mmCIF file of C-alpha atoms and ligand atoms in Angstrom:
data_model
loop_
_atom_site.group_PDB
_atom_site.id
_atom_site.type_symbol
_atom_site.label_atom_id
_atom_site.label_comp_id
_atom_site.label_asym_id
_atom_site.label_seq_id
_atom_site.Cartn_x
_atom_site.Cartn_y
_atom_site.Cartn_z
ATOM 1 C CA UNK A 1 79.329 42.805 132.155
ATOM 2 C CA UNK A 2 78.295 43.666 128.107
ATOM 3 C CA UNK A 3 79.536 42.207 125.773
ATOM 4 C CA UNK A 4 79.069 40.925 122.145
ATOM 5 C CA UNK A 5 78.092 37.459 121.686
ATOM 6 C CA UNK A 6 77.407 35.430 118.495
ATOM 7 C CA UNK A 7 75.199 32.449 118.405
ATOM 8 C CA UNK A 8 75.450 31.595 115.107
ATOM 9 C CA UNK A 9 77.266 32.170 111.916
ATOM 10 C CA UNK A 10 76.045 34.810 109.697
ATOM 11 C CA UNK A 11 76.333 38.342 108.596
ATOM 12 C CA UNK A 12 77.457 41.204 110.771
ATOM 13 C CA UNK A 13 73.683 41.192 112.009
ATOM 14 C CA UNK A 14 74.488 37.792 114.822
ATOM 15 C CA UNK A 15 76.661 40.607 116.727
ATOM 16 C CA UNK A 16 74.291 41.317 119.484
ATOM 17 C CA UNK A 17 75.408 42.743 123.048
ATOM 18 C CA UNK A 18 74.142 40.854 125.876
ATOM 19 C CA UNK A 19 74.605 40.755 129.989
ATOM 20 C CA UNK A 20 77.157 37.940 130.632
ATOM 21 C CA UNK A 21 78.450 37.078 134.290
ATOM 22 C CA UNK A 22 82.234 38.767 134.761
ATOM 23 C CA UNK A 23 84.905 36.364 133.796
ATOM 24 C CA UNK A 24 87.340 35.169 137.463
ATOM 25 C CA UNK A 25 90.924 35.264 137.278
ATOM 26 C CA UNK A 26 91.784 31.256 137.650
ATOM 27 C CA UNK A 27 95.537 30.155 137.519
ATOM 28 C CA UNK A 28 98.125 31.619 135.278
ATOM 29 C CA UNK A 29 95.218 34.564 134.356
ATOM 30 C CA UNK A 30 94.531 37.869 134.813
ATOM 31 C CA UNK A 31 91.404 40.128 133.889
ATOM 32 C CA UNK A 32 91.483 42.600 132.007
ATOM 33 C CA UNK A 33 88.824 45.864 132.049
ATOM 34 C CA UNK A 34 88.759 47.137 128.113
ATOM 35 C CA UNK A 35 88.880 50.640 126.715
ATOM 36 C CA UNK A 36 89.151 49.463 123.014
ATOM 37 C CA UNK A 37 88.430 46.433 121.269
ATOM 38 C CA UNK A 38 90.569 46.085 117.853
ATOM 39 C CA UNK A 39 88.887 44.976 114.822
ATOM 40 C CA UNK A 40 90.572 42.865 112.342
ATOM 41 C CA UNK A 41 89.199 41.355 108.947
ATOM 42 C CA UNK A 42 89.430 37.563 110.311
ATOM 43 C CA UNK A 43 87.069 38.686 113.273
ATOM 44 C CA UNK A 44 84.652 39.093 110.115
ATOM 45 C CA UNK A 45 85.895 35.791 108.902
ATOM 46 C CA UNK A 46 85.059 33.868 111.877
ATOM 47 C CA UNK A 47 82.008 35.236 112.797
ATOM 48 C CA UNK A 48 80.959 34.183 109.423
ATOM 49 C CA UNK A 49 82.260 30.599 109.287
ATOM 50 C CA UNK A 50 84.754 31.170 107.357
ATOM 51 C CA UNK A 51 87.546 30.470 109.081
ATOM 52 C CA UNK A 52 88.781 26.945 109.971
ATOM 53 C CA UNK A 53 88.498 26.868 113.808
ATOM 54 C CA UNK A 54 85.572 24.975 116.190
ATOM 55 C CA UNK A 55 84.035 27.458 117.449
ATOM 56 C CA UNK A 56 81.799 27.174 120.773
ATOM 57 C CA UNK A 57 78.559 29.129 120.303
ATOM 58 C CA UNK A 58 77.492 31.375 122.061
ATOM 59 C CA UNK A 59 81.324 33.327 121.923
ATOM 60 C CA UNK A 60 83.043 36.764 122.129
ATOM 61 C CA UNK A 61 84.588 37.663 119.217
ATOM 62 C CA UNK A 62 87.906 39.727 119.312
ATOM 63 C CA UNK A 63 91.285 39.009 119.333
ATOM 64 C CA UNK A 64 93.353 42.542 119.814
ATOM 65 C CA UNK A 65 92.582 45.124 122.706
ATOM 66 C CA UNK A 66 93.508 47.351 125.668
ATOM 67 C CA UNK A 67 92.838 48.577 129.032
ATOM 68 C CA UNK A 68 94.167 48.324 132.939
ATOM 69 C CA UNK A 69 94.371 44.779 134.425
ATOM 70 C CA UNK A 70 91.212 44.583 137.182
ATOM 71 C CA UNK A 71 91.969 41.327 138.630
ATOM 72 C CA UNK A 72 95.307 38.728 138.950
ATOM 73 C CA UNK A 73 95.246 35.226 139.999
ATOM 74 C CA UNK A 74 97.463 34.488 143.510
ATOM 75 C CA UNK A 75 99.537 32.171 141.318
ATOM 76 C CA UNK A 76 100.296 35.022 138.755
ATOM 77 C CA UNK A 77 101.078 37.221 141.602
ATOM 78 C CA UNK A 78 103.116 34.717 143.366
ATOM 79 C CA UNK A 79 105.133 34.480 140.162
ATOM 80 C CA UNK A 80 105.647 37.807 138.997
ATOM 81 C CA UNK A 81 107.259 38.494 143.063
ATOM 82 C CA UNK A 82 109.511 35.208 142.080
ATOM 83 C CA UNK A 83 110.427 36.959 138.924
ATOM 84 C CA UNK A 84 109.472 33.923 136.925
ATOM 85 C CA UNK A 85 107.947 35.572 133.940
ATOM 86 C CA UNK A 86 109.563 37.288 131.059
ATOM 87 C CA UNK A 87 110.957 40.992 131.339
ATOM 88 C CA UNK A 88 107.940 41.792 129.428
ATOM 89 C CA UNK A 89 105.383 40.917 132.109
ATOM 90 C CA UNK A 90 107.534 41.112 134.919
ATOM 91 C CA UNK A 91 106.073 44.602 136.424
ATOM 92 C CA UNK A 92 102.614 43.930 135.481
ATOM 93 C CA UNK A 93 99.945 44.053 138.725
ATOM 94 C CA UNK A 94 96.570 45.459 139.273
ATOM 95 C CA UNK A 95 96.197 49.236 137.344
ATOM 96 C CA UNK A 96 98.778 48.445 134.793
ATOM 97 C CA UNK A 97 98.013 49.561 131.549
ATOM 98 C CA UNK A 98 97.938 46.699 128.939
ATOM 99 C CA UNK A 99 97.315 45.904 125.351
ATOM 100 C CA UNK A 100 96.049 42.482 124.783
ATOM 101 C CA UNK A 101 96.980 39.657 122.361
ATOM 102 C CA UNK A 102 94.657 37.302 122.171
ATOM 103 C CA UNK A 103 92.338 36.208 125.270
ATOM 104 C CA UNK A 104 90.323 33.464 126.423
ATOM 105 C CA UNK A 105 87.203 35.126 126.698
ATOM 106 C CA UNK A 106 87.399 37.567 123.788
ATOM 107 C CA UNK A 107 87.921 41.401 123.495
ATOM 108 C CA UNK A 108 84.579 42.638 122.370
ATOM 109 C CA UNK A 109 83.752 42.876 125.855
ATOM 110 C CA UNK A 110 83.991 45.032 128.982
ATOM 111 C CA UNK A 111 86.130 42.802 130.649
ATOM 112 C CA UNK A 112 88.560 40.322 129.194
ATOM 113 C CA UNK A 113 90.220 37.048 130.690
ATOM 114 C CA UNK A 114 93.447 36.578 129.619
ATOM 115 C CA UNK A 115 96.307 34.597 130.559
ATOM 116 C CA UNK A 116 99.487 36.583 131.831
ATOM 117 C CA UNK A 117 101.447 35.546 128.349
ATOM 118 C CA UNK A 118 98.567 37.449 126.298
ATOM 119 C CA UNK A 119 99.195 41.066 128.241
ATOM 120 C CA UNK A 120 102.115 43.431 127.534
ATOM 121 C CA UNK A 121 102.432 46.979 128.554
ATOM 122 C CA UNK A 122 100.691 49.389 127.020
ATOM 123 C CA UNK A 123 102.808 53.430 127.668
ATOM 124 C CA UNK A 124 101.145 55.757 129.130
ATOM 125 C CA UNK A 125 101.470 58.338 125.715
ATOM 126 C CA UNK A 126 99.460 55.417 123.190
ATOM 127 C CA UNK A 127 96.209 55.706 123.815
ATOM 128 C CA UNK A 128 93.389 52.555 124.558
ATOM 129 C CA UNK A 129 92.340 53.270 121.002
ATOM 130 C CA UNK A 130 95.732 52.997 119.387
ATOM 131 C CA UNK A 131 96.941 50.192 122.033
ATOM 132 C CA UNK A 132 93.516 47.812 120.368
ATOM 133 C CA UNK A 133 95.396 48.116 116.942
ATOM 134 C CA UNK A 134 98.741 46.264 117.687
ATOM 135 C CA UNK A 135 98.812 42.978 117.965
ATOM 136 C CA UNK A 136 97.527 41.600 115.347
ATOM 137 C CA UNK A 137 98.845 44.330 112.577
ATOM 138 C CA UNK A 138 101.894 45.106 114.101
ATOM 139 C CA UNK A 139 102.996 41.060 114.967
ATOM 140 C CA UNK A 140 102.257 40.468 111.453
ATOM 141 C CA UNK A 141 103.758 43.375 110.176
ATOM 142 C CA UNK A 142 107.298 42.689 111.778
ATOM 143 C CA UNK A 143 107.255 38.900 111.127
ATOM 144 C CA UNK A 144 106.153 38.957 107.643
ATOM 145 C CA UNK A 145 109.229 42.172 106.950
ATOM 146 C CA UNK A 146 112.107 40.847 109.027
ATOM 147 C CA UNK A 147 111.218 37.393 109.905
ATOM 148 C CA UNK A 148 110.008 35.940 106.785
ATOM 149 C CA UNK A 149 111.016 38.364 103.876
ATOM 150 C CA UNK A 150 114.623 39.206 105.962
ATOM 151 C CA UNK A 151 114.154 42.648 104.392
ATOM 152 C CA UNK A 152 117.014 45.276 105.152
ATOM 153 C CA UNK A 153 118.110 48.847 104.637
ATOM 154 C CA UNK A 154 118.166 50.121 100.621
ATOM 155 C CA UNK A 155 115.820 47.283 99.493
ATOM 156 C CA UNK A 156 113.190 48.011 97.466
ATOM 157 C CA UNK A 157 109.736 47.240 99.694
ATOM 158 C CA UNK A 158 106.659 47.409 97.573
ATOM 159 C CA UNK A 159 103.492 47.096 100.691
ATOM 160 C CA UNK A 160 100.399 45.969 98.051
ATOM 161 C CA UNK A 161 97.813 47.476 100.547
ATOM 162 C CA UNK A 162 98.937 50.139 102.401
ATOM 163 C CA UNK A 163 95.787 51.984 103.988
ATOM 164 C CA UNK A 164 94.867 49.405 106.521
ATOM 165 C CA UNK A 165 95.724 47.882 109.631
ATOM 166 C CA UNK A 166 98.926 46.027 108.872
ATOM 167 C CA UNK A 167 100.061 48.273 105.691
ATOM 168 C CA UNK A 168 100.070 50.951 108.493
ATOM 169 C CA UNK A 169 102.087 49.183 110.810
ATOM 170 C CA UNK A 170 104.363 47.793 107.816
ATOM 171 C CA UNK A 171 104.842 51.649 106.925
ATOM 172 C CA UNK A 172 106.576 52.805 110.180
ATOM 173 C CA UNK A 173 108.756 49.785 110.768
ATOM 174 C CA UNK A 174 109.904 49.918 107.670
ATOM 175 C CA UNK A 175 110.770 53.042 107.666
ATOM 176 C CA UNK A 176 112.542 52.810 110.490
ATOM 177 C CA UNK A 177 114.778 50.069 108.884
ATOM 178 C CA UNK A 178 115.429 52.071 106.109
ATOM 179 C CA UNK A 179 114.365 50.209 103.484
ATOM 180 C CA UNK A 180 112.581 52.608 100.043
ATOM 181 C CA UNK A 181 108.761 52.275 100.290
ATOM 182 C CA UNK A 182 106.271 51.767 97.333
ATOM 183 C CA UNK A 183 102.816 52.195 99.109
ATOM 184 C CA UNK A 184 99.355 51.579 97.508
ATOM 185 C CA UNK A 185 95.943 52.251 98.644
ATOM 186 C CA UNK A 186 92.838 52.442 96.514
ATOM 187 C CA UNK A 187 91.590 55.929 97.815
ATOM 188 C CA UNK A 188 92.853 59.586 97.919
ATOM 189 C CA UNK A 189 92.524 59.877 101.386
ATOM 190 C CA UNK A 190 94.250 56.513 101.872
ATOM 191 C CA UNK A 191 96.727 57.470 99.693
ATOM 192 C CA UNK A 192 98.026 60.845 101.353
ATOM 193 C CA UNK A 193 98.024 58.973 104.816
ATOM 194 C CA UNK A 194 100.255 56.143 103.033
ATOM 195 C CA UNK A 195 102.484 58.736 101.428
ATOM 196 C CA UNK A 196 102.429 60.667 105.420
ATOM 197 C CA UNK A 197 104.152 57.530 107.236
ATOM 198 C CA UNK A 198 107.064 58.263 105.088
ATOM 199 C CA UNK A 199 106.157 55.869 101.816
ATOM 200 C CA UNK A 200 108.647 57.282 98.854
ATOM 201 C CA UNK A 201 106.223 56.407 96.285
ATOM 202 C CA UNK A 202 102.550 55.935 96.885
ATOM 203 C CA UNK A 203 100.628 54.338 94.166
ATOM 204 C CA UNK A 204 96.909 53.222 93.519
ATOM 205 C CA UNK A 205 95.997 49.114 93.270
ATOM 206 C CA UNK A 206 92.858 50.176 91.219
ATOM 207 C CA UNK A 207 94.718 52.088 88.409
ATOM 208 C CA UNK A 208 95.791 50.178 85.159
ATOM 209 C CA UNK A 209 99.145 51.147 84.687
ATOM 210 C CA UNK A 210 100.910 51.452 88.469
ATOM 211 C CA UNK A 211 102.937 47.986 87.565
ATOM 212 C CA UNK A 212 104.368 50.056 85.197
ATOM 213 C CA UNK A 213 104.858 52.891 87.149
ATOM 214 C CA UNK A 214 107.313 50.464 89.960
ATOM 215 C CA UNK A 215 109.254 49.017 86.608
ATOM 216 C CA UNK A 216 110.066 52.575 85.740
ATOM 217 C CA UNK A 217 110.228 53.613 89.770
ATOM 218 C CA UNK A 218 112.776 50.535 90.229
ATOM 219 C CA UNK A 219 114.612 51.040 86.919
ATOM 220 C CA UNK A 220 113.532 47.980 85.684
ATOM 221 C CA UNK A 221 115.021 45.964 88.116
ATOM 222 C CA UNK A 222 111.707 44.887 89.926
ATOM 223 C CA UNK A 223 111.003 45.021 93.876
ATOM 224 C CA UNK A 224 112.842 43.022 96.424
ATOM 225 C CA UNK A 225 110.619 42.340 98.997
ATOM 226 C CA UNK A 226 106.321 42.119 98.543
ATOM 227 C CA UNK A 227 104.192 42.241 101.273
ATOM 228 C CA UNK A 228 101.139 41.509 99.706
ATOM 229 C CA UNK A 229 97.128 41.946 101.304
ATOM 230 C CA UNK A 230 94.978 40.613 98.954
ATOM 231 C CA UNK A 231 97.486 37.635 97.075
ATOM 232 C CA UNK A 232 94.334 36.429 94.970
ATOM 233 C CA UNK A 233 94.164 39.398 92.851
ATOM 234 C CA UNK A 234 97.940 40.457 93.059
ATOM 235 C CA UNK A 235 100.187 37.228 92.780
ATOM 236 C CA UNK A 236 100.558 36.467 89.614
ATOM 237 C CA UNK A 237 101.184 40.386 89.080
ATOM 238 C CA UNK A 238 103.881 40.898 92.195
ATOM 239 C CA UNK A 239 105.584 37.924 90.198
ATOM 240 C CA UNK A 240 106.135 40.309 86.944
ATOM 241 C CA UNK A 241 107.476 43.062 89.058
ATOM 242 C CA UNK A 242 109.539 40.566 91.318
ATOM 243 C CA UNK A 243 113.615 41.852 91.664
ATOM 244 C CA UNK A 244 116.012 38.713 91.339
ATOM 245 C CA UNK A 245 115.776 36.670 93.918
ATOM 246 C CA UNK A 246 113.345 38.530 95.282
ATOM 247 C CA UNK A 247 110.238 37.459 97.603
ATOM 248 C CA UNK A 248 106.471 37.870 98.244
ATOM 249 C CA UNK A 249 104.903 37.492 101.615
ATOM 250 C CA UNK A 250 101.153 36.745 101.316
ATOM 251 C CA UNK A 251 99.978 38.189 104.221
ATOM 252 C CA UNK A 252 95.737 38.584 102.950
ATOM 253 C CA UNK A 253 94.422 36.684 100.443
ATOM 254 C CA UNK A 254 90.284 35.682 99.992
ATOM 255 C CA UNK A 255 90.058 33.357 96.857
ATOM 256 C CA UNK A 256 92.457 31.328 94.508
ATOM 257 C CA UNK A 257 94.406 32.524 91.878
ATOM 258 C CA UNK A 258 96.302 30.901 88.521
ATOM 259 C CA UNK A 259 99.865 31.883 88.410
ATOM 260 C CA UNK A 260 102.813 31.315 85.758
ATOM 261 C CA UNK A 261 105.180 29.578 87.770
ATOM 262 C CA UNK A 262 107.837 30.386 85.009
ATOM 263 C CA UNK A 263 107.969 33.873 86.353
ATOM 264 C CA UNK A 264 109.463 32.676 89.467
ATOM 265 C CA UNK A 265 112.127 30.492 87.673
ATOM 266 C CA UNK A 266 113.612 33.544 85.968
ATOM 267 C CA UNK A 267 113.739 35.804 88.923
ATOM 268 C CA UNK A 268 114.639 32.740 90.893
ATOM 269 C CA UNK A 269 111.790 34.437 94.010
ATOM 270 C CA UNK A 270 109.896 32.865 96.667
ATOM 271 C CA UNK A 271 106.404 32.965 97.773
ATOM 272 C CA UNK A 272 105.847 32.429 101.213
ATOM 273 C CA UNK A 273 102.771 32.714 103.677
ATOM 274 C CA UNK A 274 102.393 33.760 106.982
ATOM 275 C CA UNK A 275 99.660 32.967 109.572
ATOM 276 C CA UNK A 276 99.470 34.555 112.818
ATOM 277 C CA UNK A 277 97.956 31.625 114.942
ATOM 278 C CA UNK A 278 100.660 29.767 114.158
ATOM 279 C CA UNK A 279 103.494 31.824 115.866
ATOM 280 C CA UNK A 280 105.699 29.841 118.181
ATOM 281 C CA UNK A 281 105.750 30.874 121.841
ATOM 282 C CA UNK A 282 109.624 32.114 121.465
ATOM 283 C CA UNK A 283 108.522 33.976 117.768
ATOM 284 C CA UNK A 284 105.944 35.554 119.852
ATOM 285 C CA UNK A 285 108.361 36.879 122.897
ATOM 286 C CA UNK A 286 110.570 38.204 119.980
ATOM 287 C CA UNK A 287 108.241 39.830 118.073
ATOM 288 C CA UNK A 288 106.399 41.660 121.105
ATOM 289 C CA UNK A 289 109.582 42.528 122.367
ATOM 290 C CA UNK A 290 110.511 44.096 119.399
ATOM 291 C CA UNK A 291 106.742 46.242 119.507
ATOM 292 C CA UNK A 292 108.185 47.060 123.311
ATOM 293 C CA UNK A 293 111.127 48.794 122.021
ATOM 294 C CA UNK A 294 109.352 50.185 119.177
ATOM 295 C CA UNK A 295 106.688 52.145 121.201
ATOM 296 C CA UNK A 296 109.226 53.702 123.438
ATOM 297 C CA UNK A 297 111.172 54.897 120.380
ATOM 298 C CA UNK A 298 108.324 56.379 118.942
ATOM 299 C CA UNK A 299 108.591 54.272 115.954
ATOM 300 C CA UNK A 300 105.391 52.407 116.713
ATOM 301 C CA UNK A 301 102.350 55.276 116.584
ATOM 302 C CA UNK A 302 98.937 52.715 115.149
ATOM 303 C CA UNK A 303 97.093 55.166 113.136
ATOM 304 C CA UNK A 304 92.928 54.896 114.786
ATOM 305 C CA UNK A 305 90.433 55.917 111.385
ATOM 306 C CA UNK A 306 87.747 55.419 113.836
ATOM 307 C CA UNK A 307 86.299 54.678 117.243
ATOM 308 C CA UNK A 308 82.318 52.817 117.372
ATOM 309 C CA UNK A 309 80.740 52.069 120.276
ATOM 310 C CA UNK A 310 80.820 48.302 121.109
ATOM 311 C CA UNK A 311 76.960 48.032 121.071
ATOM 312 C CA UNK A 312 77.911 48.832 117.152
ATOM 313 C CA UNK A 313 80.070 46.462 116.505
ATOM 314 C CA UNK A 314 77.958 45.191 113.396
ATOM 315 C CA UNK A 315 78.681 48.539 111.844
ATOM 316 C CA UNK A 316 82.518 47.713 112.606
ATOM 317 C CA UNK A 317 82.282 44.357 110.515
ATOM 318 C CA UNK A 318 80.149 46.132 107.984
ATOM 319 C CA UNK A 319 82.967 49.009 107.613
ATOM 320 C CA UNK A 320 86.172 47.013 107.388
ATOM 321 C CA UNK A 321 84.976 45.016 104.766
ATOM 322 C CA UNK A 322 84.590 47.691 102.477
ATOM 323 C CA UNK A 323 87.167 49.734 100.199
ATOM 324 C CA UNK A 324 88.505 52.940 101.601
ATOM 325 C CA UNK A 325 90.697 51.456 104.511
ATOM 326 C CA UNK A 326 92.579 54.087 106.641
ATOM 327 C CA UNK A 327 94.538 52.062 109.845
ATOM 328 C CA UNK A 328 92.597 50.453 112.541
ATOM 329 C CA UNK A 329 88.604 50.576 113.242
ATOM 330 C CA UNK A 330 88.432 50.021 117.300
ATOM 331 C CA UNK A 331 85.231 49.430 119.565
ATOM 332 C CA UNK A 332 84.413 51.198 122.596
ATOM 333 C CA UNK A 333 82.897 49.270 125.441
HETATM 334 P P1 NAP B 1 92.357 46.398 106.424
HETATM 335 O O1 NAP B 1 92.719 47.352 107.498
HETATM 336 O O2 NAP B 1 90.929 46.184 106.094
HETATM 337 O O3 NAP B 1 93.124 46.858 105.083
HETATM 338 C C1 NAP B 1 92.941 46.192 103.859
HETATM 339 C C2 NAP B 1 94.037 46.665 102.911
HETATM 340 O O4 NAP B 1 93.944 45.968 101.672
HETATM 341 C C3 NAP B 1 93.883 48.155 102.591
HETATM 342 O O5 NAP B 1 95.137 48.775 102.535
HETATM 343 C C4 NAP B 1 93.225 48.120 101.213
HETATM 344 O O6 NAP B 1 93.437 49.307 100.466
HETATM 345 C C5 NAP B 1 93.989 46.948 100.636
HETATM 346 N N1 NAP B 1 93.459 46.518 99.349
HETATM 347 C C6 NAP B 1 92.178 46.538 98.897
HETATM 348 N N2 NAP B 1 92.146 46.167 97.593
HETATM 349 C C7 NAP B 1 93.432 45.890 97.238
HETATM 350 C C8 NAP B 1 94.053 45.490 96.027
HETATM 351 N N3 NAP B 1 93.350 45.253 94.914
HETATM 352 N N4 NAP B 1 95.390 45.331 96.025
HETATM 353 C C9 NAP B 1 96.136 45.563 97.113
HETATM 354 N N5 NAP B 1 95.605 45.961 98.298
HETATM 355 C C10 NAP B 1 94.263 46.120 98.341
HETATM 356 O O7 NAP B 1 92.958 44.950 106.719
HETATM 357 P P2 NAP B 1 94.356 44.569 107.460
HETATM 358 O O8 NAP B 1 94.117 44.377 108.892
HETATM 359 O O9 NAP B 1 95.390 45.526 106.992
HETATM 360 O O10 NAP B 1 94.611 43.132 106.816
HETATM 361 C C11 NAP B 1 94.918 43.023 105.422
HETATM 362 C C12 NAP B 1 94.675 41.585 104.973
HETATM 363 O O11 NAP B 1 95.584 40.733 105.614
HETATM 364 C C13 NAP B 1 93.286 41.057 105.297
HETATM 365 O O12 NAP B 1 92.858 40.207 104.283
HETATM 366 C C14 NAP B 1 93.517 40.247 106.568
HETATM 367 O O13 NAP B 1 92.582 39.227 106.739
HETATM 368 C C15 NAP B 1 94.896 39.716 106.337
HETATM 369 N N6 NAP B 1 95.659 39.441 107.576
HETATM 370 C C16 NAP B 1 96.291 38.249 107.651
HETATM 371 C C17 NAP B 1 97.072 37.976 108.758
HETATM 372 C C18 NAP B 1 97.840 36.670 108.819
HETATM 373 O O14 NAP B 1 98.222 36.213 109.888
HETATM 374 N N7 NAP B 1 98.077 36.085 107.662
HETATM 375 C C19 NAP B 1 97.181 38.887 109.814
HETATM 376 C C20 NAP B 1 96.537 40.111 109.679
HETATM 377 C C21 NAP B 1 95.773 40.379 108.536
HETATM 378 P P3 NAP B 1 92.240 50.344 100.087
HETATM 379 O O15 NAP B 1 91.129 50.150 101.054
HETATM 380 O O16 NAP B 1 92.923 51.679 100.209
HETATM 381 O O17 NAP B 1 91.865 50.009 98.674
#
């Protein structure tokens, strides 16, 4: 099969496409042929070492994807007869349709091994394309709203970064939950699709005065729940426009940042900080359940900006990297 391989760390230049053997269902896997790779900023991170993880050289990169399971181990099969896996999995066999959550093997690929607890069902109206971009945005999306920030109907939500991947996904489920949307994006283009998904205010990060403009937009009162992309220029700023007892989940950040930590005393707020490789297994059949329900209620629709082909993927890394975000960037194999 092609696929990308890095051999070293480096610039968006080490993503070459190579002939590798095809990956062999062993136990507890299955493999999966891919239609869409999804690209997400920390595949940029780790391909250029910055990211704390060993990695193995020469590897795959790619976490999110989608496509029809080719092959399933005689264990897997045994199990999913016995009804021993989750209600998610429990009808998967060859020819299902599948997006993927992280795989052994990695996604930018033609074929992917995964094992059984990284595949959920992918319906037949959401495309390959749109099926790359949810795992990672849409898992982080819902646990950083509802499982970290607790946000609820009427609250003021204020998504610092609204263009991208995850601001996307933040959009529709919280709109769904009813909660009153501030929405920023640094573009024109990125702000009409922001103020599209149903933000009530959209606002641009790269203006002077929008902190002003959510003061006056909240009545003074300050925003109830942050969900914040890029913490190391924003934080000490989300603190200022913080509600009472208010919080801020850093969900991006790429540097440090000095804060006044008095400006958390007076709102009495929390900071908190999520990380997706850290999910615990029952977080995980939560969450993914809740993405199930979501995409056969319509609620879930991942917005694609645009489709490369995989032999490309340098241009991917290049693009995402750079201002002007507008939901997911996928790769075709
Ligand atoms: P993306 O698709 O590239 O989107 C980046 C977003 O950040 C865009 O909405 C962009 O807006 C916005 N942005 C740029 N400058 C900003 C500023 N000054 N203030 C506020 N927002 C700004 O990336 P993504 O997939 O949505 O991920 C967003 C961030 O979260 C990345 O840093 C990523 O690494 C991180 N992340 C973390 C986790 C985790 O587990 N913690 C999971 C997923 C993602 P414009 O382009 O319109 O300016």
């Amino acid at each position: 099969m092609k696929a990308i391989r890095v051999k070293k760390t480096g610039g968006p230049e080490v993503l070459e496409m190579e002939e590798i053997p095809d990956p062999k269902a062993d136990h507890g896997q299955v493999v999966v042929r891919v239609f869409a790779a999804g690209v997400n900023p920390v595949d940029t991170y780790i391909r250029s070492g910055n990211y704390p993880l060993n990695l193995v050289f020469p590897y795959t990169p790619g976490i999110d994807g989608a496509g029809i399971i080719q092959a399933i181990s005689p264990d897997v099969e045994g199990n999913i007869k016995k009804g021993l896996y989750s209600s998610l999995t429990k009808d998967l066999k060859v020819g299902s349709r599948v997006y993927i959550a992280g795989s052994l093997s990695g996604t930018y690929a033609q074929l992917a091994l995964c094992e059984i607890s990284q595949v959920y069902p992918l319906p037949d109206d959401i495309s390959f394309s749109q099926g790359a971009g949810i795992n990672v945005p849409y898992v982080t999306a819902y646990r950083a709203l509802f499982n970290k920030a607790y946000a609820g109907p009427g609250q003021w939500l204020l998504i610092h970064g609204a263009s991208g991947g995850v601001g996307t996904a933040l959009l529709q489920l919280a709109r769904s939950r009813g909660l009153r949307i501030i929405g920023t994006a640094g573009t024109q283009k990125g702000q009409q699709l922001v103020k599209d998904l149903g933000a009530d205010y959209v606002l641009n990060h790269l203006e002077n005065d929008y902190l002003n403009k959510i003061r006056d937009i909240t009545k003074g009162k300050g925003v109830k729940v942050i969900i914040e992309m890029l913490a190391n220029k924003n934080l000490q700023n989300d603190l200022s426009i913080l509600a009472l007892h208010g919080v801020v989940v850093i969900v991006g950040s790429r540097g440090t940042i000095e804060i006044d930590p008095r400006l958390l005393m007076s709102n009495e707020g929390t900071v908190k900080g999520i990380l997706n490789l850290k999910i615990p297994e029952e977080e995980s059949y939560q969450v993914h359940s809740a993405i199930a329900s979501g995409l056969k209620n319509h609620i879930i629709n991942p917005i694609i900006r645009k489709e490369i082909p995989l032999t490309n993927a340098s241009e991917a890394h290049t693009l995402i990297m750079q201002e002007g975000a507008y939901g997911k960037i996928v790769l075709l194999p």
